[in-house]
mmCIF file of C-alpha atoms and ligand atoms in Angstrom:
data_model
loop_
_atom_site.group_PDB
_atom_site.id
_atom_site.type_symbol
_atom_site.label_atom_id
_atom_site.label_comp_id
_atom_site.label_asym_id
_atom_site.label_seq_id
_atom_site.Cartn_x
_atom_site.Cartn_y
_atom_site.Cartn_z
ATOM 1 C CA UNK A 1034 0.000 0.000 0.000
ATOM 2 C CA UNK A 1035 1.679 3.401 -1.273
ATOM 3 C CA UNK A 1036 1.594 6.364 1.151
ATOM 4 C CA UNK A 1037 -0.745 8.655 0.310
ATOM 5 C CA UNK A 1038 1.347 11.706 1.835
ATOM 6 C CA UNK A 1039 4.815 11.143 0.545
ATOM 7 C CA UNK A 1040 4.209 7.860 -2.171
ATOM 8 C CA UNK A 1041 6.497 5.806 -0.378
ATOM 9 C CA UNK A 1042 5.631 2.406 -1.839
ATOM 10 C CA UNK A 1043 5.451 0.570 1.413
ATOM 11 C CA UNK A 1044 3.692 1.047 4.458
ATOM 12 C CA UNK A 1045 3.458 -0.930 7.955
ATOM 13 C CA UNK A 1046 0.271 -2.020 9.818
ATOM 14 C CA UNK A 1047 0.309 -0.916 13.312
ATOM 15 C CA UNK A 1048 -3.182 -1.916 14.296
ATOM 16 C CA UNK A 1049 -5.711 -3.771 12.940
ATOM 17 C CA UNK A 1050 -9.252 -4.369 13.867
ATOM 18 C CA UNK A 1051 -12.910 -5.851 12.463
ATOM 19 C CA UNK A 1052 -15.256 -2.890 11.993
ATOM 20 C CA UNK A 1053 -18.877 -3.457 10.667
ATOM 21 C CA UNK A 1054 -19.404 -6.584 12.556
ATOM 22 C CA UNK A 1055 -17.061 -8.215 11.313
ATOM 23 C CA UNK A 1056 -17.744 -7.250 7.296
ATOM 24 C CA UNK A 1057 -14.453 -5.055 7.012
ATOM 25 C CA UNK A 1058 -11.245 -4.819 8.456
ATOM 26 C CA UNK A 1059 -10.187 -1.423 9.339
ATOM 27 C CA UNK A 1060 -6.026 -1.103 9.284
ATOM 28 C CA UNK A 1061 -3.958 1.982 10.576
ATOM 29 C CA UNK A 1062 -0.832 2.319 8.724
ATOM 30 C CA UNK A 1063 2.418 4.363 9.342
ATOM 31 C CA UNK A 1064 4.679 5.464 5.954
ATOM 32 C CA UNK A 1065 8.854 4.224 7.453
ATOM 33 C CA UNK A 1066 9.653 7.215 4.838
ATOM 34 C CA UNK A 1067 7.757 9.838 6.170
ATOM 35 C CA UNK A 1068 6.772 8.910 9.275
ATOM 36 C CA UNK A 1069 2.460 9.787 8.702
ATOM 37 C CA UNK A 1070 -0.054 7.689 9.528
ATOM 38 C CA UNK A 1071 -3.271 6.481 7.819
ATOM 39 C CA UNK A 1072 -6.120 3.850 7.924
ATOM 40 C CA UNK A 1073 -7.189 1.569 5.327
ATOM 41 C CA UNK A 1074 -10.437 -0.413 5.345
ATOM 42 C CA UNK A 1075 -11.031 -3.463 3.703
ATOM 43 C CA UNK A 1076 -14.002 -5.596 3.130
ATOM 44 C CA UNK A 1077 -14.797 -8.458 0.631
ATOM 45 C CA UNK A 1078 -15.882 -6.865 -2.902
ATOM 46 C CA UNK A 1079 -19.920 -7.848 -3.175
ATOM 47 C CA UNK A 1080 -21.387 -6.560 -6.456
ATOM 48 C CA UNK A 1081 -25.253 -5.847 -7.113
ATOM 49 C CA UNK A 1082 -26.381 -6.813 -10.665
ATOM 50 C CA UNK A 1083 -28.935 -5.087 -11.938
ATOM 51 C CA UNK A 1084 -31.783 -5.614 -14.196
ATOM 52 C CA UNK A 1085 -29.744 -3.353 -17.037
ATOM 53 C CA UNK A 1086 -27.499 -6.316 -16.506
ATOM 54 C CA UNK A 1087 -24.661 -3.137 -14.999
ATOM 55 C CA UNK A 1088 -22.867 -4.226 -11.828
ATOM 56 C CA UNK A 1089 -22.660 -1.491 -8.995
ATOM 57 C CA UNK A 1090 -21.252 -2.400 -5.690
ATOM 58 C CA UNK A 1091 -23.891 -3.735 -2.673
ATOM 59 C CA UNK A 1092 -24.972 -0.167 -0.891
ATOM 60 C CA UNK A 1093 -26.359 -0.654 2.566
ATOM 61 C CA UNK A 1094 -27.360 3.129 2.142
ATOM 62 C CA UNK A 1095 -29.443 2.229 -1.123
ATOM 63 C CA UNK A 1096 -31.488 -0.337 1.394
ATOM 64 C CA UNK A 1097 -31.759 1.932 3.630
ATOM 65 C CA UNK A 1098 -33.274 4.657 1.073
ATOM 66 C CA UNK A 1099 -35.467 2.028 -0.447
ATOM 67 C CA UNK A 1100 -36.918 0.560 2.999
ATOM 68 C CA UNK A 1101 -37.338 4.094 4.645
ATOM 69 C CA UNK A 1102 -39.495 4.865 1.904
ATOM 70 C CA UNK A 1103 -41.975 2.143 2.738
ATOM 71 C CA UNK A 1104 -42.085 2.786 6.393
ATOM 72 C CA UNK A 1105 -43.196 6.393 6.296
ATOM 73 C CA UNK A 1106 -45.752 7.100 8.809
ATOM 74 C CA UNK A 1107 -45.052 3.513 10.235
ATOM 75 C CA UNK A 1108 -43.875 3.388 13.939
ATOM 76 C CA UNK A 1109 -40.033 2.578 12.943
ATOM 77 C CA UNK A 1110 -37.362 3.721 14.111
ATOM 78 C CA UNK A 1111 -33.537 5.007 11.899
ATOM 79 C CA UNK A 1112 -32.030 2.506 14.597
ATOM 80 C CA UNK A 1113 -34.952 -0.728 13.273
ATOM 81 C CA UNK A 1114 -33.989 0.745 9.546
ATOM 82 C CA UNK A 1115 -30.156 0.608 10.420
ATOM 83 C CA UNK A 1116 -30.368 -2.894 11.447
ATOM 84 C CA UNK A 1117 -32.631 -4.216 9.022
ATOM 85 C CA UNK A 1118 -30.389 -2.927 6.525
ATOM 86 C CA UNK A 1119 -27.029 -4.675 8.474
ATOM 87 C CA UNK A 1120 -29.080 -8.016 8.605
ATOM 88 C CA UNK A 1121 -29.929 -7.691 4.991
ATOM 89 C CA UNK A 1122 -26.081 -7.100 4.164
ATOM 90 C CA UNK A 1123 -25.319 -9.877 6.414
ATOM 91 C CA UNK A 1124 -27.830 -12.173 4.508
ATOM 92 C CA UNK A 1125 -26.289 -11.670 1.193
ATOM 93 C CA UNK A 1126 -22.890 -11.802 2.241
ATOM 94 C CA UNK A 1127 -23.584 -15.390 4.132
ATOM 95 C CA UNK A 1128 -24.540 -16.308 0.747
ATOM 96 C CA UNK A 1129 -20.555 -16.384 -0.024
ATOM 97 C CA UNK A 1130 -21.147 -14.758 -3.295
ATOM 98 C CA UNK A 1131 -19.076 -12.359 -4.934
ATOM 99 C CA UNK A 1132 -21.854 -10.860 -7.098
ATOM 100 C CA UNK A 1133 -25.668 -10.887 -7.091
ATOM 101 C CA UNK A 1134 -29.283 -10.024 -8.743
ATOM 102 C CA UNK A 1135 -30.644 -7.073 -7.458
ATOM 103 C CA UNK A 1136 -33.606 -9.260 -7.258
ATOM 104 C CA UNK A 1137 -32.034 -11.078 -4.260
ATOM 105 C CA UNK A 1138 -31.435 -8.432 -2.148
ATOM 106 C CA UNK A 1139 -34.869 -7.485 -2.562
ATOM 107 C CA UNK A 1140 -35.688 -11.065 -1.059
ATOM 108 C CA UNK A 1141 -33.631 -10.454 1.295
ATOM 109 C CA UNK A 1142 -35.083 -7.449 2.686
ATOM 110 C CA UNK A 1143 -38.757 -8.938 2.615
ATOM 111 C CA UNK A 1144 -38.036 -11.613 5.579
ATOM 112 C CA UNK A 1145 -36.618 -8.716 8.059
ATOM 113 C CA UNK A 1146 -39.259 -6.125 6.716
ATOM 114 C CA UNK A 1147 -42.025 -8.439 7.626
ATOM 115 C CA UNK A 1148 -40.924 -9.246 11.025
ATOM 116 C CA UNK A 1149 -40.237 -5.069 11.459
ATOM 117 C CA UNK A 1150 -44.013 -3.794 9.967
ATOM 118 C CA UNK A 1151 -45.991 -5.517 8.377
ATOM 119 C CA UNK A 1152 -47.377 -2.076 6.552
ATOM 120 C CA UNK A 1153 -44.321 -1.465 5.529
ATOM 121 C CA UNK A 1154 -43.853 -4.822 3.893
ATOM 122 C CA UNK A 1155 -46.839 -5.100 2.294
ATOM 123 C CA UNK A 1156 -45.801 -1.372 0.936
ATOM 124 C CA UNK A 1157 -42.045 -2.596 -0.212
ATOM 125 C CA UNK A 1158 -44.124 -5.953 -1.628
ATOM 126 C CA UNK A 1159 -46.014 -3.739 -3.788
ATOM 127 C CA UNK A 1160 -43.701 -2.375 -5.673
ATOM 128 C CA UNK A 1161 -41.308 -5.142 -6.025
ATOM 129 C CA UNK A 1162 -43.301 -7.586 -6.538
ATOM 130 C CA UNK A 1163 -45.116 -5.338 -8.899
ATOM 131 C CA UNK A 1164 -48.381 -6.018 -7.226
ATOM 132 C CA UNK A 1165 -51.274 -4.500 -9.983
ATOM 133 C CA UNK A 1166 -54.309 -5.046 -8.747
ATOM 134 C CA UNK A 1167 -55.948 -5.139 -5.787
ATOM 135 C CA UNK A 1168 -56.406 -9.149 -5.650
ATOM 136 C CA UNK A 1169 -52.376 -9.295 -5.304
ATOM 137 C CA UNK A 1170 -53.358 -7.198 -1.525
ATOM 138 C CA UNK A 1171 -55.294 -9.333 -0.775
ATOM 139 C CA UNK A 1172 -53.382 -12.349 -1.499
ATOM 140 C CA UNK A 1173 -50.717 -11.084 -0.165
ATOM 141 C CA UNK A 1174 -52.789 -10.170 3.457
ATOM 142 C CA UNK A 1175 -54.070 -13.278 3.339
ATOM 143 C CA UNK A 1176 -50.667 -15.252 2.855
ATOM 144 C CA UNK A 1177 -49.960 -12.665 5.864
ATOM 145 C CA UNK A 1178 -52.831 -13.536 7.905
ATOM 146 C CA UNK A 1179 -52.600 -17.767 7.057
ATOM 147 C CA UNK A 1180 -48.806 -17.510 8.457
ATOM 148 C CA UNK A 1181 -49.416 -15.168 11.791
ATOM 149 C CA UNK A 1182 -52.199 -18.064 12.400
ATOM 150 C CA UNK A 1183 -49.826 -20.576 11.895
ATOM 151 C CA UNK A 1184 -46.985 -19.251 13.966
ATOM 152 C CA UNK A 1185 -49.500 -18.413 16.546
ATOM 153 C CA UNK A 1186 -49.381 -14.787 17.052
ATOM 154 C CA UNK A 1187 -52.421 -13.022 17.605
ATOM 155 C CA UNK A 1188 -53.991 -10.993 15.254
ATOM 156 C CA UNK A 1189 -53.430 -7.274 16.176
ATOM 157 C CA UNK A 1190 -54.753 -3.942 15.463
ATOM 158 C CA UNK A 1191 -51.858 -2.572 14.003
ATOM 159 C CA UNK A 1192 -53.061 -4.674 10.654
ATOM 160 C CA UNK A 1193 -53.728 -2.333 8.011
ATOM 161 C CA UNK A 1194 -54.318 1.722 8.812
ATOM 162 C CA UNK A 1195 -55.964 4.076 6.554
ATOM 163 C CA UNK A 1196 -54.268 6.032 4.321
ATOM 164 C CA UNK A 1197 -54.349 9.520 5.272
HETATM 165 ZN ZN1 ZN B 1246 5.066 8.634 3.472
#
């Protein structure tokens, strides 16, 4: 690694330590030529194909942006968007795969989403699932509703609010 103050072509690690739960490395260097320090981070490429079939690299931010979208006016918190979006990015990368279809990382936010709102995820279904009419809803509600009865969780009133 070159310096970036003096271009010394060699620089030593003097501390190194995960960052990001453990999805980057994070090193502080120091030049031997000029004596300045400065930290590198590292983390393991993870590339987002998209429809267009152009590669751009995986963005928590751009789940974030995406997710906060569909919980407007929903009890949620930046701190529940801010870890939906880290378990989403942890998700993918368990997947061990370099590079992946936008369309998975929209799976991947659906399963978190759900468990966060289920407003919300209806909302973020919508439009990536391309719902069009209003028989996908209520498919969807009722896949919703089937499953909560399942799992055993009582049905609440925090189902569906009007639209203001
Ligand atoms: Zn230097």
């Amino acid at each position: 690694m070159h310096c970036p103050f003096c271009r010394h072509t060699d620089s030593r690690v003097i501390d190194s330590r995960t960052a990001d739960d453990g999805t980057a490395i994070r090193r502080r260097r120091q030049c031997p030529e000029c004596g300045k320090r400065f930290t590198t981070v590292e983390s393991a490429s993870l590339n987002v194909v998209k429809r267009s079939g152009a590669s751009e690299p995986f963005s928590r931010h751009k789940v974030l942006i995406g997710v906060r979208k569909a919980c407007q006016g929903r009890p949620v918190s930046e701190d529940d968007l801010a870890l939906l979006a880290q378990k989403v990015e942890e998700t993918i990368r368990a997947a061990g795969s370099a590079e992946i279809d936008a369309h998975e990382v929209g799976l991947a936010i659906l399963g978190p989403l759900r468990e966060l709102d289920e407003v919300a995820y209806l909302r973020f279904a919508s439009v990536y699932q391309a719902f069009d009419s209003l028989e996908d809803f209520e498919a969807a509600i009722t896949l919703l509703r089937a499953e909560r009865e399942a799992t055993g969780h009582e049905p609440d009133s925090s189902g569906i609010a009007p639209r203001t």
